Amino acid sequence: MKCDKEYNGYLFDQLELIDRIEKVAKQCNSIEVLDALAKERKYIERKLYQNPPLAKNE
């Protein structure tokens, strides 16, 4: 379903952005930012890999 692909694409875009921010936070040794990003990653992955999926494959 197109809606699911768009939604998943949006979530993958968010994960990619978190990856880029994490890279900078690691260079600056910003523990608080890294902790916050880890939580956000967890929330996004929960949505992305939820069971049951958003819609049934038809």
Short mmCIF file of N, CA and C in Angstrom, two decimals:
data_model
loop_
_atom_site.label_atom_id
_atom_site.label_comp_id
_atom_site.label_asym_id
_atom_site.label_seq_id
_atom_site.Cartn_x
_atom_site.Cartn_y
_atom_site.Cartn_z
N MET A 1 0.84 -1.17 0.00
CA MET A 1 0.00 0.00 0.00
C MET A 1 0.89 1.24 0.00
N LYS A 2 0.57 2.20 -0.83
CA LYS A 2 1.39 3.39 -1.00
C LYS A 2 1.54 4.18 0.30
N CYS A 3 0.48 4.28 1.07
CA CYS A 3 0.51 5.04 2.32
C CYS A 3 1.56 4.45 3.28
N ASP A 4 1.61 3.12 3.37
CA ASP A 4 2.58 2.47 4.24
C ASP A 4 4.00 2.76 3.79
N LYS A 5 4.24 2.73 2.48
CA LYS A 5 5.58 3.00 1.96
C LYS A 5 5.99 4.43 2.24
N GLU A 6 5.04 5.36 2.08
CA GLU A 6 5.35 6.76 2.37
C GLU A 6 5.65 6.95 3.85
N TYR A 7 4.85 6.32 4.71
CA TYR A 7 5.05 6.43 6.15
C TYR A 7 6.40 5.84 6.54
N ASN A 8 6.71 4.65 6.01
CA ASN A 8 7.99 4.02 6.30
C ASN A 8 9.14 4.87 5.77
N GLY A 9 8.97 5.45 4.61
CA GLY A 9 10.00 6.33 4.06
C GLY A 9 10.27 7.51 4.97
N TYR A 10 9.21 8.06 5.52
CA TYR A 10 9.32 9.17 6.46
C TYR A 10 10.11 8.74 7.70
N LEU A 11 9.80 7.55 8.22
CA LEU A 11 10.50 7.05 9.40
C LEU A 11 11.97 6.77 9.10
N PHE A 12 12.25 6.21 7.92
CA PHE A 12 13.65 5.97 7.54
C PHE A 12 14.40 7.29 7.39
N ASP A 13 13.73 8.32 6.88
CA ASP A 13 14.35 9.64 6.79
C ASP A 13 14.70 10.17 8.18
N GLN A 14 13.81 9.94 9.15
CA GLN A 14 14.09 10.38 10.51
C GLN A 14 15.30 9.63 11.08
N LEU A 15 15.37 8.33 10.83
CA LEU A 15 16.52 7.56 11.32
C LEU A 15 17.82 8.05 10.68
N GLU A 16 17.76 8.39 9.41
CA GLU A 16 18.96 8.90 8.73
C GLU A 16 19.40 10.22 9.34
N LEU A 17 18.45 11.07 9.66
CA LEU A 17 18.78 12.35 10.30
C LEU A 17 19.39 12.12 11.68
N ILE A 18 18.85 11.19 12.43
CA ILE A 18 19.41 10.87 13.74
C ILE A 18 20.85 10.38 13.59
N ASP A 19 21.11 9.56 12.58
CA ASP A 19 22.48 9.08 12.34
C ASP A 19 23.44 10.25 12.13
N ARG A 20 23.01 11.23 11.35
CA ARG A 20 23.89 12.38 11.06
C ARG A 20 24.12 13.23 12.31
N ILE A 21 23.07 13.42 13.09
CA ILE A 21 23.22 14.21 14.32
C ILE A 21 24.09 13.46 15.33
N GLU A 22 23.92 12.14 15.41
CA GLU A 22 24.75 11.33 16.32
C GLU A 22 26.23 11.47 16.00
N LYS A 23 26.54 11.51 14.72
CA LYS A 23 27.95 11.63 14.31
C LYS A 23 28.56 12.91 14.88
N VAL A 24 27.82 13.99 14.79
CA VAL A 24 28.32 15.27 15.31
C VAL A 24 28.37 15.24 16.83
N ALA A 25 27.33 14.67 17.45
CA ALA A 25 27.29 14.61 18.92
C ALA A 25 28.45 13.79 19.46
N LYS A 26 28.82 12.72 18.75
CA LYS A 26 29.97 11.91 19.19
C LYS A 26 31.27 12.69 19.08
N GLN A 27 31.40 13.49 18.03
CA GLN A 27 32.61 14.30 17.86
C GLN A 27 32.72 15.34 18.98
N CYS A 28 31.57 15.84 19.44
CA CYS A 28 31.55 16.84 20.50
C CYS A 28 31.46 16.21 21.88
N ASN A 29 31.35 14.88 21.91
CA ASN A 29 31.24 14.13 23.17
C ASN A 29 30.07 14.64 24.02
N SER A 30 28.92 14.81 23.36
CA SER A 30 27.73 15.32 24.03
C SER A 30 26.85 14.16 24.48
N ILE A 31 27.06 13.73 25.70
CA ILE A 31 26.35 12.58 26.25
C ILE A 31 24.84 12.82 26.31
N GLU A 32 24.43 14.04 26.71
CA GLU A 32 23.00 14.34 26.82
C GLU A 32 22.31 14.22 25.47
N VAL A 33 22.95 14.73 24.43
CA VAL A 33 22.37 14.66 23.08
C VAL A 33 22.32 13.20 22.62
N LEU A 34 23.37 12.45 22.86
CA LEU A 34 23.39 11.04 22.47
C LEU A 34 22.30 10.25 23.18
N ASP A 35 22.07 10.54 24.45
CA ASP A 35 21.00 9.87 25.19
C ASP A 35 19.63 10.21 24.60
N ALA A 36 19.41 11.48 24.29
CA ALA A 36 18.14 11.90 23.71
C ALA A 36 17.93 11.26 22.34
N LEU A 37 18.99 11.19 21.55
CA LEU A 37 18.89 10.57 20.22
C LEU A 37 18.60 9.08 20.31
N ALA A 38 19.16 8.42 21.30
CA ALA A 38 18.91 6.99 21.48
C ALA A 38 17.43 6.75 21.79
N LYS A 39 16.84 7.62 22.62
CA LYS A 39 15.42 7.50 22.92
C LYS A 39 14.57 7.73 21.68
N GLU A 40 14.91 8.76 20.91
CA GLU A 40 14.16 9.05 19.69
C GLU A 40 14.26 7.89 18.69
N ARG A 41 15.46 7.32 18.57
CA ARG A 41 15.65 6.18 17.67
C ARG A 41 14.74 5.01 18.10
N LYS A 42 14.66 4.79 19.40
CA LYS A 42 13.82 3.71 19.92
C LYS A 42 12.35 3.93 19.55
N TYR A 43 11.87 5.16 19.71
CA TYR A 43 10.48 5.48 19.39
C TYR A 43 10.20 5.30 17.89
N ILE A 44 11.13 5.74 17.05
CA ILE A 44 10.95 5.63 15.60
C ILE A 44 10.97 4.17 15.19
N GLU A 45 11.92 3.41 15.72
CA GLU A 45 12.00 1.99 15.35
C GLU A 45 10.77 1.22 15.83
N ARG A 46 10.22 1.62 16.96
CA ARG A 46 9.00 0.98 17.45
C ARG A 46 7.87 1.17 16.44
N LYS A 47 7.74 2.37 15.88
CA LYS A 47 6.72 2.62 14.87
C LYS A 47 7.02 1.86 13.58
N LEU A 48 8.28 1.87 13.20
CA LEU A 48 8.67 1.27 11.93
C LEU A 48 8.49 -0.24 11.92
N TYR A 49 8.83 -0.87 13.02
CA TYR A 49 8.81 -2.33 13.07
C TYR A 49 7.68 -2.87 13.95
N GLN A 50 6.61 -2.08 14.10
CA GLN A 50 5.51 -2.51 14.96
C GLN A 50 4.86 -3.79 14.45
N ASN A 51 4.33 -4.53 15.40
CA ASN A 51 3.65 -5.76 15.07
C ASN A 51 2.29 -5.74 15.77
N PRO A 52 1.21 -5.83 15.08
CA PRO A 52 1.07 -6.05 13.65
C PRO A 52 1.41 -4.80 12.87
N PRO A 53 1.74 -4.96 11.59
CA PRO A 53 2.07 -3.80 10.76
C PRO A 53 0.89 -2.85 10.62
N LEU A 54 1.15 -1.69 10.08
CA LEU A 54 0.10 -0.68 9.91
C LEU A 54 -1.10 -1.23 9.14
N ALA A 55 -0.84 -1.91 8.07
CA ALA A 55 -1.92 -2.45 7.24
C ALA A 55 -1.56 -3.87 6.81
N LYS A 56 -2.58 -4.63 6.56
CA LYS A 56 -2.35 -5.99 6.09
C LYS A 56 -1.91 -5.96 4.62
N ASN A 57 -1.00 -6.82 4.27
CA ASN A 57 -0.59 -6.90 2.87
C ASN A 57 -1.71 -7.51 2.06
N GLU A 58 -2.18 -6.77 1.10
CA GLU A 58 -3.29 -7.25 0.28
C GLU A 58 -2.89 -7.36 -1.15
#
